[in-house]
């Protein structure tokens, strides 16, 4: 299949294991497509729309997904290394185990996304309202969460080395598994009394 220069809508198509690397799909719509192990490495996917797609192990390494909308999709264990997601929207997606190392994410909008066990080092979530994001067990080292607001989110057992939370509102985050040796990561952040009590319980102290 050869990508054309005009936007195309693909509905309920099977692209499983297809190699679509380095092709141009600007403005294309992918609706309820099967994309298991499909390869979009280095593809141009700017302003594309993805809805209800299923693509476990799909490979978007180095692809340009800027200004795209991705909703209700399953890209578990997907390869997104070096992907460009500038000004994109990801909502109601499953991205368990996905690799977003070296991704560019400035101005992204995230809502109801499962990032459990994903690799997200260096992601920028600065000043974003994060609603129902699950980072359980994820690598969020060096991430920028400054001034972000967490609503019904989970950071349980997440890897937080060198992440920044200055000015973040963490009262809506599950901080289970966070230890006192990680507490300095939250300098300048707002946490609840219950969260503070959980941290101090490691020292055998009780907050009354």
PDB file of C-alpha atoms in Angstrom:
ATOM      1  CA  UNK A   1       0.000   0.000   0.000  1.00  0.00           C
ATOM      2  CA  UNK A   2       1.304   3.463  -0.904  1.00  0.00           C
ATOM      3  CA  UNK A   3       0.289   6.441   1.182  1.00  0.00           C
ATOM      4  CA  UNK A   4      -1.149   9.346  -0.769  1.00  0.00           C
ATOM      5  CA  UNK A   5      -0.836  13.072  -0.184  1.00  0.00           C
ATOM      6  CA  UNK A   6      -4.543  13.595   0.552  1.00  0.00           C
ATOM      7  CA  UNK A   7      -6.197  12.496   3.835  1.00  0.00           C
ATOM      8  CA  UNK A   8      -7.752   9.018   3.758  1.00  0.00           C
ATOM      9  CA  UNK A   9     -10.034   7.241   6.228  1.00  0.00           C
ATOM     10  CA  UNK A  10      -9.301   3.576   6.969  1.00  0.00           C
ATOM     11  CA  UNK A  11     -12.151   1.854   8.804  1.00  0.00           C
ATOM     12  CA  UNK A  12     -11.933  -1.630  10.319  1.00  0.00           C
ATOM     13  CA  UNK A  13      -8.887  -2.438   8.205  1.00  0.00           C
ATOM     14  CA  UNK A  14      -6.373  -5.133   9.055  1.00  0.00           C
ATOM     15  CA  UNK A  15      -2.813  -3.836   8.915  1.00  0.00           C
ATOM     16  CA  UNK A  16      -1.354  -6.499  11.168  1.00  0.00           C
ATOM     17  CA  UNK A  17       2.403  -6.880  10.660  1.00  0.00           C
ATOM     18  CA  UNK A  18       2.295  -4.434   7.712  1.00  0.00           C
ATOM     19  CA  UNK A  19       5.493  -2.454   7.104  1.00  0.00           C
ATOM     20  CA  UNK A  20       4.458   1.180   6.609  1.00  0.00           C
ATOM     21  CA  UNK A  21       7.788   2.669   7.620  1.00  0.00           C
ATOM     22  CA  UNK A  22       8.747   6.150   6.411  1.00  0.00           C
ATOM     23  CA  UNK A  23       5.475   6.685   4.524  1.00  0.00           C
ATOM     24  CA  UNK A  24       3.404   9.880   4.767  1.00  0.00           C
ATOM     25  CA  UNK A  25      -0.061   9.692   6.352  1.00  0.00           C
ATOM     26  CA  UNK A  26      -0.681  13.367   7.142  1.00  0.00           C
ATOM     27  CA  UNK A  27      -4.285  13.893   8.208  1.00  0.00           C
ATOM     28  CA  UNK A  28      -5.272  10.227   7.823  1.00  0.00           C
ATOM     29  CA  UNK A  29      -7.939   8.628  10.023  1.00  0.00           C
ATOM     30  CA  UNK A  30      -7.537   5.101  11.414  1.00  0.00           C
ATOM     31  CA  UNK A  31     -10.877   3.881  12.792  1.00  0.00           C
ATOM     32  CA  UNK A  32     -11.145   0.518  14.578  1.00  0.00           C
ATOM     33  CA  UNK A  33      -8.162  -0.875  12.672  1.00  0.00           C
ATOM     34  CA  UNK A  34      -6.148  -3.947  13.657  1.00  0.00           C
ATOM     35  CA  UNK A  35      -2.484  -2.939  13.873  1.00  0.00           C
ATOM     36  CA  UNK A  36      -0.787  -5.762  15.768  1.00  0.00           C
ATOM     37  CA  UNK A  37       2.985  -5.546  15.137  1.00  0.00           C
ATOM     38  CA  UNK A  38       2.470  -3.016  12.329  1.00  0.00           C
ATOM     39  CA  UNK A  39       5.543  -0.889  11.589  1.00  0.00           C
ATOM     40  CA  UNK A  40       5.194   2.892  11.304  1.00  0.00           C
ATOM     41  CA  UNK A  41       8.872   3.593  12.007  1.00  0.00           C
ATOM     42  CA  UNK A  42       9.860   7.054  10.804  1.00  0.00           C
ATOM     43  CA  UNK A  43       6.393   7.616   9.296  1.00  0.00           C
ATOM     44  CA  UNK A  44       4.820  11.068   8.981  1.00  0.00           C
ATOM     45  CA  UNK A  45       1.527  10.893  10.881  1.00  0.00           C
ATOM     46  CA  UNK A  46       0.951  14.551  11.694  1.00  0.00           C
ATOM     47  CA  UNK A  47      -2.666  15.588  12.315  1.00  0.00           C
ATOM     48  CA  UNK A  48      -3.764  11.938  12.101  1.00  0.00           C
ATOM     49  CA  UNK A  49      -6.793  10.541  13.978  1.00  0.00           C
ATOM     50  CA  UNK A  50      -6.868   7.149  15.718  1.00  0.00           C
ATOM     51  CA  UNK A  51     -10.039   5.743  17.227  1.00  0.00           C
ATOM     52  CA  UNK A  52     -10.683   2.299  18.689  1.00  0.00           C
ATOM     53  CA  UNK A  53      -7.576   0.749  17.133  1.00  0.00           C
ATOM     54  CA  UNK A  54      -5.901  -2.366  18.515  1.00  0.00           C
ATOM     55  CA  UNK A  55      -2.152  -2.480  17.974  1.00  0.00           C
ATOM     56  CA  UNK A  56      -0.190  -4.432  20.572  1.00  0.00           C
ATOM     57  CA  UNK A  57       3.544  -4.381  19.770  1.00  0.00           C
ATOM     58  CA  UNK A  58       3.024  -1.823  16.980  1.00  0.00           C
ATOM     59  CA  UNK A  59       6.235   0.086  16.220  1.00  0.00           C
ATOM     60  CA  UNK A  60       6.093   3.891  15.920  1.00  0.00           C
ATOM     61  CA  UNK A  61       9.812   4.451  16.548  1.00  0.00           C
ATOM     62  CA  UNK A  62      10.830   7.903  15.283  1.00  0.00           C
ATOM     63  CA  UNK A  63       7.376   8.628  13.835  1.00  0.00           C
ATOM     64  CA  UNK A  64       5.935  12.146  13.776  1.00  0.00           C
ATOM     65  CA  UNK A  65       2.519  12.117  15.496  1.00  0.00           C
ATOM     66  CA  UNK A  66       2.390  15.822  16.278  1.00  0.00           C
ATOM     67  CA  UNK A  67      -1.083  17.395  16.473  1.00  0.00           C
ATOM     68  CA  UNK A  68      -2.692  13.946  16.352  1.00  0.00           C
ATOM     69  CA  UNK A  69      -5.709  12.645  18.274  1.00  0.00           C
ATOM     70  CA  UNK A  70      -5.523   9.117  19.707  1.00  0.00           C
ATOM     71  CA  UNK A  71      -8.635   7.902  21.539  1.00  0.00           C
ATOM     72  CA  UNK A  72      -9.809   4.535  22.826  1.00  0.00           C
ATOM     73  CA  UNK A  73      -6.793   2.701  21.413  1.00  0.00           C
ATOM     74  CA  UNK A  74      -4.781  -0.255  22.693  1.00  0.00           C
ATOM     75  CA  UNK A  75      -1.059   0.022  21.957  1.00  0.00           C
ATOM     76  CA  UNK A  76       0.194  -2.191  24.781  1.00  0.00           C
ATOM     77  CA  UNK A  77       3.932  -2.923  24.525  1.00  0.00           C
ATOM     78  CA  UNK A  78       4.168  -0.525  21.610  1.00  0.00           C
ATOM     79  CA  UNK A  79       7.456   0.981  20.455  1.00  0.00           C
ATOM     80  CA  UNK A  80       7.328   4.787  20.588  1.00  0.00           C
ATOM     81  CA  UNK A  81      11.021   5.522  21.061  1.00  0.00           C
ATOM     82  CA  UNK A  82      11.884   8.980  19.697  1.00  0.00           C
ATOM     83  CA  UNK A  83       8.284   9.646  18.634  1.00  0.00           C
ATOM     84  CA  UNK A  84       7.116  13.256  18.243  1.00  0.00           C
ATOM     85  CA  UNK A  85       3.844  13.862  20.102  1.00  0.00           C
ATOM     86  CA  UNK A  86       3.932  17.656  20.257  1.00  0.00           C
ATOM     87  CA  UNK A  87       0.441  19.133  20.771  1.00  0.00           C
ATOM     88  CA  UNK A  88      -1.179  15.692  20.498  1.00  0.00           C
ATOM     89  CA  UNK A  89      -4.078  14.249  22.499  1.00  0.00           C
ATOM     90  CA  UNK A  90      -4.187  10.765  24.063  1.00  0.00           C
ATOM     91  CA  UNK A  91      -7.424   9.753  25.776  1.00  0.00           C
ATOM     92  CA  UNK A  92      -8.813   6.446  27.061  1.00  0.00           C
ATOM     93  CA  UNK A  93      -5.787   4.521  25.789  1.00  0.00           C
ATOM     94  CA  UNK A  94      -3.963   1.418  27.000  1.00  0.00           C
ATOM     95  CA  UNK A  95      -0.191   1.792  26.756  1.00  0.00           C
ATOM     96  CA  UNK A  96       0.970  -0.807  29.266  1.00  0.00           C
ATOM     97  CA  UNK A  97       4.642  -1.612  28.773  1.00  0.00           C
ATOM     98  CA  UNK A  98       5.079   0.853  25.903  1.00  0.00           C
ATOM     99  CA  UNK A  99       8.510   2.423  25.338  1.00  0.00           C
ATOM    100  CA  UNK A 100       8.460   6.230  25.018  1.00  0.00           C
ATOM    101  CA  UNK A 101      12.174   6.820  25.620  1.00  0.00           C
ATOM    102  CA  UNK A 102      13.431  10.029  23.960  1.00  0.00           C
ATOM    103  CA  UNK A 103       9.881  11.028  22.958  1.00  0.00           C
ATOM    104  CA  UNK A 104       9.022  14.709  22.434  1.00  0.00           C
ATOM    105  CA  UNK A 105       5.775  15.539  24.197  1.00  0.00           C
ATOM    106  CA  UNK A 106       5.503  19.303  24.623  1.00  0.00           C
ATOM    107  CA  UNK A 107       1.904  20.468  24.871  1.00  0.00           C
ATOM    108  CA  UNK A 108       0.317  16.995  24.986  1.00  0.00           C
ATOM    109  CA  UNK A 109      -3.102  16.365  26.494  1.00  0.00           C
ATOM    110  CA  UNK A 110      -3.471  13.102  28.467  1.00  0.00           C
ATOM    111  CA  UNK A 111      -6.673  11.700  29.989  1.00  0.00           C
ATOM    112  CA  UNK A 112      -7.591   8.186  31.171  1.00  0.00           C
ATOM    113  CA  UNK A 113      -4.371   6.568  29.945  1.00  0.00           C
ATOM    114  CA  UNK A 114      -2.818   3.387  31.335  1.00  0.00           C
ATOM    115  CA  UNK A 115       0.975   3.776  31.383  1.00  0.00           C
ATOM    116  CA  UNK A 116       1.556   0.855  33.775  1.00  0.00           C
ATOM    117  CA  UNK A 117       5.101  -0.537  33.434  1.00  0.00           C
ATOM    118  CA  UNK A 118       5.756   1.822  30.513  1.00  0.00           C
ATOM    119  CA  UNK A 119       9.050   3.613  29.899  1.00  0.00           C
ATOM    120  CA  UNK A 120       8.564   7.394  29.970  1.00  0.00           C
ATOM    121  CA  UNK A 121      11.959   8.853  30.953  1.00  0.00           C
ATOM    122  CA  UNK A 122      12.181  12.591  30.478  1.00  0.00           C
ATOM    123  CA  UNK A 123       8.487  13.128  29.624  1.00  0.00           C
ATOM    124  CA  UNK A 124       7.155  16.646  30.212  1.00  0.00           C
ATOM    125  CA  UNK A 125       3.834  16.872  32.041  1.00  0.00           C
ATOM    126  CA  UNK A 126       4.513  20.396  33.248  1.00  0.00           C
ATOM    127  CA  UNK A 127       1.411  22.440  34.162  1.00  0.00           C
ATOM    128  CA  UNK A 128      -0.933  19.735  32.839  1.00  0.00           C
ATOM    129  CA  UNK A 129      -4.134  18.544  34.493  1.00  0.00           C
ATOM    130  CA  UNK A 130      -3.542  14.792  34.627  1.00  0.00           C
ATOM    131  CA  UNK A 131      -6.832  12.919  34.902  1.00  0.00           C
ATOM    132  CA  UNK A 132      -6.929   9.175  35.563  1.00  0.00           C
ATOM    133  CA  UNK A 133      -3.388   8.367  34.454  1.00  0.00           C
ATOM    134  CA  UNK A 134      -1.968   5.092  35.747  1.00  0.00           C
ATOM    135  CA  UNK A 135       1.835   5.171  36.100  1.00  0.00           C
ATOM    136  CA  UNK A 136       1.985   2.021  38.262  1.00  0.00           C
ATOM    137  CA  UNK A 137       5.449   0.504  37.989  1.00  0.00           C
ATOM    138  CA  UNK A 138       6.359   2.866  35.146  1.00  0.00           C
ATOM    139  CA  UNK A 139       9.763   4.441  34.567  1.00  0.00           C
ATOM    140  CA  UNK A 140       9.068   8.154  35.000  1.00  0.00           C
ATOM    141  CA  UNK A 141      12.655   9.063  35.854  1.00  0.00           C
ATOM    142  CA  UNK A 142      13.657  12.632  34.941  1.00  0.00           C
ATOM    143  CA  UNK A 143      10.020  13.490  34.150  1.00  0.00           C
ATOM    144  CA  UNK A 144       8.847  17.069  34.598  1.00  0.00           C
ATOM    145  CA  UNK A 145       5.666  17.166  36.710  1.00  0.00           C
ATOM    146  CA  UNK A 146       6.170  20.741  37.900  1.00  0.00           C
ATOM    147  CA  UNK A 147       2.867  22.527  38.614  1.00  0.00           C
ATOM    148  CA  UNK A 148       0.881  19.526  37.325  1.00  0.00           C
ATOM    149  CA  UNK A 149      -2.433  18.628  38.965  1.00  0.00           C
ATOM    150  CA  UNK A 150      -3.084  14.926  39.608  1.00  0.00           C
ATOM    151  CA  UNK A 151      -6.692  13.719  39.604  1.00  0.00           C
ATOM    152  CA  UNK A 152      -7.390  10.038  40.318  1.00  0.00           C
ATOM    153  CA  UNK A 153      -3.863   9.096  39.179  1.00  0.00           C
ATOM    154  CA  UNK A 154      -1.479   6.381  40.363  1.00  0.00           C
ATOM    155  CA  UNK A 155       2.266   6.596  40.932  1.00  0.00           C
ATOM    156  CA  UNK A 156       2.295   3.319  42.862  1.00  0.00           C
ATOM    157  CA  UNK A 157       5.723   1.641  42.658  1.00  0.00           C
ATOM    158  CA  UNK A 158       6.763   4.050  39.874  1.00  0.00           C
ATOM    159  CA  UNK A 159      10.474   4.756  39.309  1.00  0.00           C
ATOM    160  CA  UNK A 160      10.886   8.432  40.189  1.00  0.00           C
ATOM    161  CA  UNK A 161      14.644   9.061  40.033  1.00  0.00           C
ATOM    162  CA  UNK A 162      15.365  12.738  39.290  1.00  0.00           C
ATOM    163  CA  UNK A 163      11.714  13.544  38.495  1.00  0.00           C
ATOM    164  CA  UNK A 164      10.568  17.056  39.415  1.00  0.00           C
ATOM    165  CA  UNK A 165       7.328  17.850  41.251  1.00  0.00           C
ATOM    166  CA  UNK A 166       7.863  21.493  42.268  1.00  0.00           C
ATOM    167  CA  UNK A 167       4.443  23.120  42.693  1.00  0.00           C
ATOM    168  CA  UNK A 168       2.558  19.929  41.729  1.00  0.00           C
ATOM    169  CA  UNK A 169      -0.736  19.062  43.431  1.00  0.00           C
ATOM    170  CA  UNK A 170      -0.386  15.379  44.324  1.00  0.00           C
ATOM    171  CA  UNK A 171      -3.440  15.082  46.548  1.00  0.00           C
ATOM    172  CA  UNK A 172      -5.234  13.137  43.813  1.00  0.00           C
ATOM    173  CA  UNK A 173      -2.395  10.636  43.310  1.00  0.00           C
ATOM    174  CA  UNK A 174      -1.841   7.185  44.780  1.00  0.00           C
ATOM    175  CA  UNK A 175       1.710   7.344  46.125  1.00  0.00           C
ATOM    176  CA  UNK A 176       1.805   3.755  47.349  1.00  0.00           C
ATOM    177  CA  UNK A 177       5.315   2.374  47.434  1.00  0.00           C
ATOM    178  CA  UNK A 178       6.987   5.790  47.694  1.00  0.00           C
ATOM    179  CA  UNK A 179       9.703   5.688  50.348  1.00  0.00           C
ATOM    180  CA  UNK A 180      11.223   8.438  52.427  1.00  0.00           C
ATOM    181  CA  UNK A 181      14.400   8.296  50.397  1.00  0.00           C
ATOM    182  CA  UNK A 182      12.236   9.488  47.480  1.00  0.00           C
ATOM    183  CA  UNK A 183      10.606  12.234  49.531  1.00  0.00           C
ATOM    184  CA  UNK A 184      13.015  14.889  48.291  1.00  0.00           C
ATOM    185  CA  UNK A 185      11.522  14.362  44.839  1.00  0.00           C
ATOM    186  CA  UNK A 186       8.353  16.026  46.134  1.00  0.00           C
ATOM    187  CA  UNK A 187       9.946  19.168  47.499  1.00  0.00           C
ATOM    188  CA  UNK A 188       7.581  22.065  46.851  1.00  0.00           C
ATOM    189  CA  UNK A 189       4.631  19.788  46.001  1.00  0.00           C
ATOM    190  CA  UNK A 190       1.269  19.683  47.771  1.00  0.00           C
ATOM    191  CA  UNK A 191       0.307  16.398  49.420  1.00  0.00           C
ATOM    192  CA  UNK A 192      -2.539  15.448  51.736  1.00  0.00           C
ATOM    193  CA  UNK A 193      -2.296  14.760  55.452  1.00  0.00           C
ATOM    194  CA  UNK A 194      -2.979  11.072  54.750  1.00  0.00           C
ATOM    195  CA  UNK A 195      -0.149  10.918  52.213  1.00  0.00           C
ATOM    196  CA  UNK A 196       2.236  12.564  54.675  1.00  0.00           C
ATOM    197  CA  UNK A 197       1.206  10.061  57.323  1.00  0.00           C
ATOM    198  CA  UNK A 198       1.934   7.168  54.954  1.00  0.00           C
ATOM    199  CA  UNK A 199       5.442   8.496  54.322  1.00  0.00           C
ATOM    200  CA  UNK A 200       6.158   9.051  57.990  1.00  0.00           C
ATOM    201  CA  UNK A 201       4.848   5.623  58.959  1.00  0.00           C
ATOM    202  CA  UNK A 202       8.143   4.188  57.718  1.00  0.00           C
ATOM    203  CA  UNK A 203       9.800   5.837  60.695  1.00  0.00           C
ATOM    204  CA  UNK A 204       7.205   4.431  63.070  1.00  0.00           C
ATOM    205  CA  UNK A 205       5.652   7.871  63.533  1.00  0.00           C
ATOM    206  CA  UNK A 206       1.933   8.588  63.631  1.00  0.00           C
ATOM    207  CA  UNK A 207       0.312  11.804  62.405  1.00  0.00           C
ATOM    208  CA  UNK A 208      -2.650  12.705  64.632  1.00  0.00           C
TER     209      UNK A 208
END
